[in-house]
Short mmCIF file of C-alpha atoms in Angstrom, two decimals:
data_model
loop_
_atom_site.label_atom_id
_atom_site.label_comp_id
_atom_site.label_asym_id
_atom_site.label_seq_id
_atom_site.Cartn_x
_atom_site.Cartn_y
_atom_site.Cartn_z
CA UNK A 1225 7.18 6.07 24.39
CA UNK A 1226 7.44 9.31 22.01
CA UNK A 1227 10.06 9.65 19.52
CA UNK A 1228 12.39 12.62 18.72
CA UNK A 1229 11.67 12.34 15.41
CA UNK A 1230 8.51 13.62 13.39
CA UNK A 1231 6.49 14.46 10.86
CA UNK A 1232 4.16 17.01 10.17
CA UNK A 1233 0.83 16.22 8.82
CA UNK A 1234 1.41 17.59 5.30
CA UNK A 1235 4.28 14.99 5.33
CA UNK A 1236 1.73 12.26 6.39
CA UNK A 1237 -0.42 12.65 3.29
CA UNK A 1238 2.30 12.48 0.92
CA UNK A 1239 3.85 9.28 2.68
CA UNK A 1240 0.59 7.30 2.07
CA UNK A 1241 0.01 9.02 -1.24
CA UNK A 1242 3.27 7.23 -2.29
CA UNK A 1243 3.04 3.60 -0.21
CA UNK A 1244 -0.42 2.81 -2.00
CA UNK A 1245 -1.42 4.94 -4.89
CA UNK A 1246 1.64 3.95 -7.74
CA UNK A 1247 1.14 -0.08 -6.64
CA UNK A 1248 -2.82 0.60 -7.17
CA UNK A 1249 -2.67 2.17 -10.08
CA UNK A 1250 -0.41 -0.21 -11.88
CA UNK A 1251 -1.33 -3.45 -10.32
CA UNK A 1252 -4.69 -4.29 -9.40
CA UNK A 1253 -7.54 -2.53 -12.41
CA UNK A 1254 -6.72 -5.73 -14.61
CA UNK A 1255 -7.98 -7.61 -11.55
CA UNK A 1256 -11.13 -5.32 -10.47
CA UNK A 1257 -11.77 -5.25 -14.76
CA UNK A 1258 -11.66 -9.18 -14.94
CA UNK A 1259 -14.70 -9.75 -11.95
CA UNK A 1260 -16.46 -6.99 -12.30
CA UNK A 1261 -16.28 -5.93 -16.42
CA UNK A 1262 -17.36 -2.69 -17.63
CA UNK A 1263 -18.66 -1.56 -13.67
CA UNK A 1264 -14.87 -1.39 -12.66
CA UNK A 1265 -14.91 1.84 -11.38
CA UNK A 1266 -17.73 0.99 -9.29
CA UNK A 1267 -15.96 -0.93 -7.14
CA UNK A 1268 -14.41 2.03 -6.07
CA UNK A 1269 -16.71 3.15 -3.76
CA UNK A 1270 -16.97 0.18 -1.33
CA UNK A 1271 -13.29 0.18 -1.49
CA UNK A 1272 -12.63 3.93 -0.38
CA UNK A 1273 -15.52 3.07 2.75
CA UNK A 1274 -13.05 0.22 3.70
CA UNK A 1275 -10.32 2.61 3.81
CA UNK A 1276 -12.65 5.55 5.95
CA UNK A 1277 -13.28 2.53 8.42
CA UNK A 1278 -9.42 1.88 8.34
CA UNK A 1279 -8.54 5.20 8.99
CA UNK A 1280 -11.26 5.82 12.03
CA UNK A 1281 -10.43 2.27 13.90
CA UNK A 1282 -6.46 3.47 13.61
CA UNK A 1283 -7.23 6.82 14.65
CA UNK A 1284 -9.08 6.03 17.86
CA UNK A 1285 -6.73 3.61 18.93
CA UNK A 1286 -3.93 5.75 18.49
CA UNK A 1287 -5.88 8.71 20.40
CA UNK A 1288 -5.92 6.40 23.18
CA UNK A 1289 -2.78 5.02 23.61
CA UNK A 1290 -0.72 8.50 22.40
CA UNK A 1291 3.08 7.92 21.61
CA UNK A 1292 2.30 3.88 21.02
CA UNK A 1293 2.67 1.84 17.83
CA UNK A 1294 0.19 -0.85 17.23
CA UNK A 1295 2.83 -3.38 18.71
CA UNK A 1296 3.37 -1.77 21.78
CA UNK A 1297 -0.54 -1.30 22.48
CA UNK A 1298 -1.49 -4.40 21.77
CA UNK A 1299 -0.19 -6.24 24.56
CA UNK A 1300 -2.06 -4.00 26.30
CA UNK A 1301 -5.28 -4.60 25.12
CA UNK A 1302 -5.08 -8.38 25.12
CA UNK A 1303 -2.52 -9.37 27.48
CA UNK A 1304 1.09 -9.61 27.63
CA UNK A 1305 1.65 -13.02 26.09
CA UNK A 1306 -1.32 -12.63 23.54
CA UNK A 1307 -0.24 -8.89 22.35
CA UNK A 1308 3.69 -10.78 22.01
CA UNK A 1309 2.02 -13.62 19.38
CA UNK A 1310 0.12 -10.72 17.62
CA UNK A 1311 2.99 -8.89 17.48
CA UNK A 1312 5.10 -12.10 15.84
CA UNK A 1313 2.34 -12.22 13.79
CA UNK A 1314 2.13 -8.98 12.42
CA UNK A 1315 5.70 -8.55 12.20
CA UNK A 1316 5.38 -12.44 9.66
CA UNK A 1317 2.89 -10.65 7.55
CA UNK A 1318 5.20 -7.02 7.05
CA UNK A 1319 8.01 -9.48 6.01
CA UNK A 1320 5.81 -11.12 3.78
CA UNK A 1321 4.51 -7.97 2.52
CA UNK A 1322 8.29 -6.84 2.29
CA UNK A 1323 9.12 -9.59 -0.66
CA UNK A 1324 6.06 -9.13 -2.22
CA UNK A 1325 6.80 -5.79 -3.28
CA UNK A 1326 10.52 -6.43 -4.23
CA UNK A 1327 9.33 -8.89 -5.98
CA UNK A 1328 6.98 -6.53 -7.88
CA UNK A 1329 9.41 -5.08 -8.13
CA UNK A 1330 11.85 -7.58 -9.79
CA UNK A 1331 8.78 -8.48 -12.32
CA UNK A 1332 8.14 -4.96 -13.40
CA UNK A 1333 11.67 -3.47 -13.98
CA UNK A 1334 12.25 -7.05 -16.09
CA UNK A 1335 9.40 -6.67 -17.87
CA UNK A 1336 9.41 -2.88 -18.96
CA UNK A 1337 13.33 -2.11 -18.71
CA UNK A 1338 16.05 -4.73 -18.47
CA UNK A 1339 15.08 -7.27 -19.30
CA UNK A 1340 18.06 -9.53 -18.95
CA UNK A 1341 19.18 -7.86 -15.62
CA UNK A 1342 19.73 -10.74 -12.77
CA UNK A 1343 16.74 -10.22 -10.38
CA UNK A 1344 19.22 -10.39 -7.19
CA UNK A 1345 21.02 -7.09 -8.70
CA UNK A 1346 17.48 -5.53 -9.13
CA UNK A 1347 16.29 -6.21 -5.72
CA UNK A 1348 20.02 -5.42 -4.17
CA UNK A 1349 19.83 -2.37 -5.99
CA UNK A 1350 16.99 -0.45 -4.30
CA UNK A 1351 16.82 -2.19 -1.08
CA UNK A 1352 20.40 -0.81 -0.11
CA UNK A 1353 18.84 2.49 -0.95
CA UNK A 1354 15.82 1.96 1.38
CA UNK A 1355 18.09 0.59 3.99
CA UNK A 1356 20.22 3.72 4.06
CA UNK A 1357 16.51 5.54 4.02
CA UNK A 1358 15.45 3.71 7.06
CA UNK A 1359 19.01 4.06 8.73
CA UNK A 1360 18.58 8.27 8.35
CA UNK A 1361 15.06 7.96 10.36
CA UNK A 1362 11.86 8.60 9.36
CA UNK A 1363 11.96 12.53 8.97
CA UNK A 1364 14.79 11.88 6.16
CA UNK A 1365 12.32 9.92 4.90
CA UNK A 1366 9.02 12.17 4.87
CA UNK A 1367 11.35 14.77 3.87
CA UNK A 1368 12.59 12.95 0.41
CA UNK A 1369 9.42 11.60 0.08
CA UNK A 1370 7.70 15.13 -0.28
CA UNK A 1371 9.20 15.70 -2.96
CA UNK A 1372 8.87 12.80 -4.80
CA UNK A 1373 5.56 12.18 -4.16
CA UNK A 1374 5.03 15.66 -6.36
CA UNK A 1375 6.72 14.52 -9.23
CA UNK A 1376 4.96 11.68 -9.22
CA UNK A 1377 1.90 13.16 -9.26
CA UNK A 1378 3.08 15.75 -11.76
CA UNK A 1379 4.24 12.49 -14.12
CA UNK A 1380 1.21 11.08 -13.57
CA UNK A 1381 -1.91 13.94 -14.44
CA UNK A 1382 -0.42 14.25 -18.13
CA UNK A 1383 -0.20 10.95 -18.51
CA UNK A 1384 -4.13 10.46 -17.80
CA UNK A 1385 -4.85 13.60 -19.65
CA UNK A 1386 -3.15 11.95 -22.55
CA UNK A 1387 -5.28 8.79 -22.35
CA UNK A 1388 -8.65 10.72 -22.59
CA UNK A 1389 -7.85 11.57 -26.44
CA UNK A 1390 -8.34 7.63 -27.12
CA UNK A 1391 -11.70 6.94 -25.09
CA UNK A 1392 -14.46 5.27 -26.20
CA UNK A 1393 -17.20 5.96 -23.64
CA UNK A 1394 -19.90 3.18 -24.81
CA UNK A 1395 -17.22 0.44 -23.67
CA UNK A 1396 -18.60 1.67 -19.80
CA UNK A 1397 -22.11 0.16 -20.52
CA UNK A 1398 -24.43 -1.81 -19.57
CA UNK A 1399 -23.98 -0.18 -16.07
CA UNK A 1400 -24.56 -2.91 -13.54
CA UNK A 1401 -25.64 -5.26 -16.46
CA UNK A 1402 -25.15 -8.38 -14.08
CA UNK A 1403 -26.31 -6.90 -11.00
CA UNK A 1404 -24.42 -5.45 -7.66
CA UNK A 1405 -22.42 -8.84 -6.82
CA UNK A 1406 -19.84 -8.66 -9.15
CA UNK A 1407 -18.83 -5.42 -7.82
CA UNK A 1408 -18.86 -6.32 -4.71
CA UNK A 1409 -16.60 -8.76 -5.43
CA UNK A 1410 -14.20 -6.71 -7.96
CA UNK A 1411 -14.30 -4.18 -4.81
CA UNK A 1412 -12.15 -6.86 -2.75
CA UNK A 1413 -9.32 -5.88 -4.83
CA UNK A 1414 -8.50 -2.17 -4.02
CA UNK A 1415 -10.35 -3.15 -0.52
CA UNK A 1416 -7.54 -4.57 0.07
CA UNK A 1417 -5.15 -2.40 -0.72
CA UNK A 1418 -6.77 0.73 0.45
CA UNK A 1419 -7.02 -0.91 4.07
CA UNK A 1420 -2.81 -0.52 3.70
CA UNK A 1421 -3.74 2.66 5.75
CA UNK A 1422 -2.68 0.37 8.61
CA UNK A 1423 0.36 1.91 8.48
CA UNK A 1424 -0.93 4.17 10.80
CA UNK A 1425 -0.06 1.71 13.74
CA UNK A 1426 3.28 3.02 12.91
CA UNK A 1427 3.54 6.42 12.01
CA UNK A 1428 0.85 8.64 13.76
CA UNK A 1429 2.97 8.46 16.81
CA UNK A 1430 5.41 10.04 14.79
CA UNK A 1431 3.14 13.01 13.94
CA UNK A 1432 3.67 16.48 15.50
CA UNK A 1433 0.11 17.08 15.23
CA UNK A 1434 -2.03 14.43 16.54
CA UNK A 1435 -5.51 16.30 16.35
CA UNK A 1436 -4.70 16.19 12.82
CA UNK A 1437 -3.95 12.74 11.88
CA UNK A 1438 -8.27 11.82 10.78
CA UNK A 1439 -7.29 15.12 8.02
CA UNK A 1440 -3.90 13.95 6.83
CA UNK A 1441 -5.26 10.56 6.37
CA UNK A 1442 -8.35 11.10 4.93
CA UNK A 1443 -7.01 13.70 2.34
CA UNK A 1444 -4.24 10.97 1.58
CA UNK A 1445 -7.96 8.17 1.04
CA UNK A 1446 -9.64 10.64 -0.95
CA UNK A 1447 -6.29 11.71 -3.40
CA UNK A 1448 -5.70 7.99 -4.08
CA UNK A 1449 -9.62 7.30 -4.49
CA UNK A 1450 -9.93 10.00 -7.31
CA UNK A 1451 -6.50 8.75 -8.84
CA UNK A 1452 -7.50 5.30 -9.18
CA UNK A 1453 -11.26 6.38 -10.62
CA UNK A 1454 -9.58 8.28 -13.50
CA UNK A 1455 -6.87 5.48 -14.11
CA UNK A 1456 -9.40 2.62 -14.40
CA UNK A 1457 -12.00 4.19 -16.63
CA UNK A 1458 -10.08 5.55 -18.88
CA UNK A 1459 -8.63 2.06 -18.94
CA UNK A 1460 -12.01 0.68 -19.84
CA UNK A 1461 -13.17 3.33 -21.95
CA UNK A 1462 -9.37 2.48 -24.50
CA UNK A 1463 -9.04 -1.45 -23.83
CA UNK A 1464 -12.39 -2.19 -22.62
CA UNK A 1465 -12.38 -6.15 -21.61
CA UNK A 1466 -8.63 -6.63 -23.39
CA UNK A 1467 -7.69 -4.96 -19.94
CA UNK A 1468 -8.51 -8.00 -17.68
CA UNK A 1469 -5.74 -9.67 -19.94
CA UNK A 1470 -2.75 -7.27 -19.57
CA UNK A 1471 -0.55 -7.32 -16.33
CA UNK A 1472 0.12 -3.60 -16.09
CA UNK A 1473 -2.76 -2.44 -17.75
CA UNK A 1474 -1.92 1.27 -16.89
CA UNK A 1475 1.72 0.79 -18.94
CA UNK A 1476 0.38 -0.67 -21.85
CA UNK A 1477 -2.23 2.31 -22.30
CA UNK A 1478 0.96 4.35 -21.85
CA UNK A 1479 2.84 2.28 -24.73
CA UNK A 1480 -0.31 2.56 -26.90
CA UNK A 1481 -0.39 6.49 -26.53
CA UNK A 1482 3.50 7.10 -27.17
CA UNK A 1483 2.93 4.69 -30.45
CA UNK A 1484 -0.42 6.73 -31.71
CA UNK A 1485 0.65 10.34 -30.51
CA UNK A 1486 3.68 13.18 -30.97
CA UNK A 1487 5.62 11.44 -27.87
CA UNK A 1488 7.36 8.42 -27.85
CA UNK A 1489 8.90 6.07 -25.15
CA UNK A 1490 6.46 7.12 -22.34
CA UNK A 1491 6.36 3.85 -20.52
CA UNK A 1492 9.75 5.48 -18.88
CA UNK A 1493 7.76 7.89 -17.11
CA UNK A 1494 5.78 5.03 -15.46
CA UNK A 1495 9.02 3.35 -14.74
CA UNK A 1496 9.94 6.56 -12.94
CA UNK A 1497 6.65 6.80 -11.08
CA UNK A 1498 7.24 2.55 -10.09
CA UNK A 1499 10.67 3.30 -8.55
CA UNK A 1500 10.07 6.33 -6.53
CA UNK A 1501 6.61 4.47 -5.34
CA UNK A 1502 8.69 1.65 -4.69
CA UNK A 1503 11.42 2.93 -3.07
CA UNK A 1504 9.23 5.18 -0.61
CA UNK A 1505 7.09 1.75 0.07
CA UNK A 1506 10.02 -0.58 0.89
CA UNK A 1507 11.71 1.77 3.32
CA UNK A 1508 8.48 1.93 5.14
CA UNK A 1509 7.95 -1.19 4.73
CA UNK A 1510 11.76 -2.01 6.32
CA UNK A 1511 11.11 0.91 8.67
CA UNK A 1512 7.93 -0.81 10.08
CA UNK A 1513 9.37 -4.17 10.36
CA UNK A 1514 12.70 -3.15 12.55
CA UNK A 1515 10.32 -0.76 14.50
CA UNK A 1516 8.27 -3.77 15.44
CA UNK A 1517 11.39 -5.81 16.08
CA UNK A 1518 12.24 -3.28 18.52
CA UNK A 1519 9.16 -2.82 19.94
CA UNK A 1520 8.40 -6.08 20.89
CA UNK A 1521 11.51 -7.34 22.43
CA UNK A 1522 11.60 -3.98 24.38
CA UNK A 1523 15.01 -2.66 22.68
CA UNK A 1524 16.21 0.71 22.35
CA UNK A 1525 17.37 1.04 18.30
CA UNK A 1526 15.11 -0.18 15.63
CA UNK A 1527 18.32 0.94 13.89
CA UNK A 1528 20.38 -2.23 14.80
CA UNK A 1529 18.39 -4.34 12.56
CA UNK A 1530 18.88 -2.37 9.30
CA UNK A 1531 21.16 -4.37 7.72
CA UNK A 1532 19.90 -7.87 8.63
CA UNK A 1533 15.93 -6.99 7.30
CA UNK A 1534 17.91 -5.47 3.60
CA UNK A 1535 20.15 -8.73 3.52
CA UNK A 1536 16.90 -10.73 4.31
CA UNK A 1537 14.24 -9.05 2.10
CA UNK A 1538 16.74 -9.43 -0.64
CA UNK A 1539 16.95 -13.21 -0.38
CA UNK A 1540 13.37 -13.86 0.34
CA UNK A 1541 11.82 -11.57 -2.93
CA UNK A 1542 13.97 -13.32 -5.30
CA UNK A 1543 12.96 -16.66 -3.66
CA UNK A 1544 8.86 -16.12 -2.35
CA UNK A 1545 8.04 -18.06 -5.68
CA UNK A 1546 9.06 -20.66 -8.13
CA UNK A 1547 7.63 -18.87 -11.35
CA UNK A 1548 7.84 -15.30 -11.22
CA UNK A 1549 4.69 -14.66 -13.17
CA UNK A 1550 2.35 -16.91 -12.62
CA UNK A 1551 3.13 -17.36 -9.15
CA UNK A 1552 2.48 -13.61 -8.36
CA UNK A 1553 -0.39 -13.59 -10.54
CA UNK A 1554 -2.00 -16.35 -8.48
CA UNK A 1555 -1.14 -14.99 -5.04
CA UNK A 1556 -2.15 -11.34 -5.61
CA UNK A 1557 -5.52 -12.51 -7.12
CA UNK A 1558 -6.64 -15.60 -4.70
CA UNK A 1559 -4.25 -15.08 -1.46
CA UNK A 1560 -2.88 -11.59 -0.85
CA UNK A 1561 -6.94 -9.97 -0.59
CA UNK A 1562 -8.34 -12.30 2.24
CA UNK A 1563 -4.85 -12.19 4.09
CA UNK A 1564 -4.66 -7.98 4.11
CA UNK A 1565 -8.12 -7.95 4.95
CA UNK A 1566 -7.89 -9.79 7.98
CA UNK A 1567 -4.64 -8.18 8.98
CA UNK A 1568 -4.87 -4.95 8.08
CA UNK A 1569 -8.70 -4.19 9.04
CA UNK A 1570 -10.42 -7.11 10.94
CA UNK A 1571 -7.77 -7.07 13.57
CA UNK A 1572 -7.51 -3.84 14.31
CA UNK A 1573 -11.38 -3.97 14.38
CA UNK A 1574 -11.20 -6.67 17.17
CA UNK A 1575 -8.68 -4.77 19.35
CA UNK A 1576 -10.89 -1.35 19.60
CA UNK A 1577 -13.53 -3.81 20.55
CA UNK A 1578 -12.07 -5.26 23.25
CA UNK A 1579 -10.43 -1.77 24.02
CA UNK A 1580 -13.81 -0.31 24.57
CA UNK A 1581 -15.35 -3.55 26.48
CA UNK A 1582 -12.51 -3.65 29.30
CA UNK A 1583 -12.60 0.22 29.14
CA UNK A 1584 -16.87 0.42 29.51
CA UNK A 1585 -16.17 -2.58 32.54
CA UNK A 1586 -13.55 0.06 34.19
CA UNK A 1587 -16.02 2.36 34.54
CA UNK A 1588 -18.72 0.53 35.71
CA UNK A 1589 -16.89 -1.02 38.32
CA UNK A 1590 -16.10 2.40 39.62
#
């Protein structure tokens, strides 16, 4: 099934430039600083091979089954009736994934902003905006998204240029003090979300190009690599192990530089760089989830279910947990890791597997 819509592969780079790099950068060094100390930024490198693997097992699979999402092929590699539970179960984990990140989202704009704000009104407020996002189609959204993708990166470089003034680079030794483990496990942290290059299930059949879909995505791996090497250690070489304690480590460097320096007030150019991250994460986010909706029960408009997937993602991220705080904490740190592993790169693992068995069997029976 191809799609009128698409996207060129320029377009591709920036959309996964903006679903993973502002959540990485802001979220998960305090977690890869807590495990693995002052060797942080090692972890990096394990974590970008995860996402090369990602990107290669998508690739292929989309090569062979050209115009197909990830829900559609599925049920071809494993069977009607198994490819329809994999596809109820991927479409459980998006909609988990879906009030996660509102209620990031929530936690973030309450914490830095307004602070007294109800957390319905913050959620309600940008998911009608993704909803009308996901209603335009997915070129509206590449389109919007190329340009906000550049300011973010052009909010972002002075930023980091800002925080070398403060360094202190002794605070990155010993190097490997306690020996390669703990950065192998610190490395499960941006494994995880660097292996969010599943998306590709969804949008490579969307590209105009597909010979260049390994390019687009590997350019997108290698910008959000080098972006989260010179946000974490900088963040070691100012905070050194007071980082493990701070939430968003990456705004409270900010809030330390606008105090010390000529500019004040900075943390609302990381507010800036949240939303438009945000917003460009939770219309693909919606736009993945009615896509598989349609997908699997064979219907024509992933458009119909718009408005029931806002009105739902609304309600579920200001109800996915009790305490806002240390409920999130817990889940992103012990729960959200194993869970994206499995689905995002282990399963898409096992179907190219069993792709390549039943294809090899094919042509030995001939």
């Amino acid at each position: 099934m191809k799609s009128a819509e698409k996207i060129s592969a320029t377009q591709l780079s920036f959309l996964l430039f903006s679903f993973i790099a502002p959540t990485v950068i802001l979220i998960i060094p305090s977690l890869m600083i807590k495990i693995s100390k002052q060797d942080a930024w090692i972890t990096i490198f394990p974590a970008v091979l995860i996402g090369f693997i990602n990107i290669w097992v998508m690739t292929i699979l989309s090569n062979r089954y050209p115009g197909q999402t990830i829900i559609q092929y599925s049920s071809q590699i494993v069977g009607k009736w198994l490819g329809k539970g994999l596809g109820l179960y991927i479409i459980y984990y998006w909609i988990n994934f879906d009030f996660i990140i509102l209620n990031q989202h929530i936690q973030f704009i309450n914490t830095v902003l307004l602070h007294k704000s109800p957390p319905i009104v913050v959620s309600l407020s940008l998911a009608l905006l993704c909803g009308i996002a996901v209603y335009m189609g997915i070129e509206s959204i590449a389109r919007s998204n190329e340009f906000l993708a550049l300011v973010m990166f052009v909010l972002l470089i002075p930023l980091l240029m800002l925080m070398l003034a403060e360094y202190d680079p002794e605070r990155l030794r010993p190097v490997l003090s306690n020996g390669m483990f703990p950065v192998l496990q610190g490395a499960i942290f941006p494994a995880a979300y660097l292996s969010q290059f599943f998306i590709l299930g969804w949008l490579l059949p969307y590209l105009n190009q597909p010979k260049k879909a390994f390019k687009a995505s590997f350019i997108g791996l290698c910008t959000i690599s080098g972006l989260l090497a010179i946000t974490v250690l900088p963040l070691i070489m100012i905070f050194g192990p007071l980082t493990e304690k701070l939430t968003f480590p990456l705004l409270s460097v900010i809030q330390y530089i606008g105090f010390q320096g000529s500019f004040e007030r900075l943390e609302a150019l990381a507010v800036a760089i949240w939303v438009m991250g945000c917003f460009v994460k939770i219309s693909l986010t919606f736009f993945i989830i009615c896509l598989s909706f349609c997908h699997l029960f064979n219907l024509k408009n992933y458009r119909d279910f718009v408005i029931p997937i806002t009105i739902l993602s609304v309600l579920g991220s200001v109800s996915v947990f009790v305490n806002y705080s240390t409920d999130l904490s817990h889940y992103l740190k012990y729960t959200y890791p194993s869970h994206a592993l499995f689905t995002q790169i282990i399963l898409p693992i096992f179907l190219l597997i069993i792709d390549t068995v039943k294809r090899s069997w094919k042509k030995s029976a001939l």
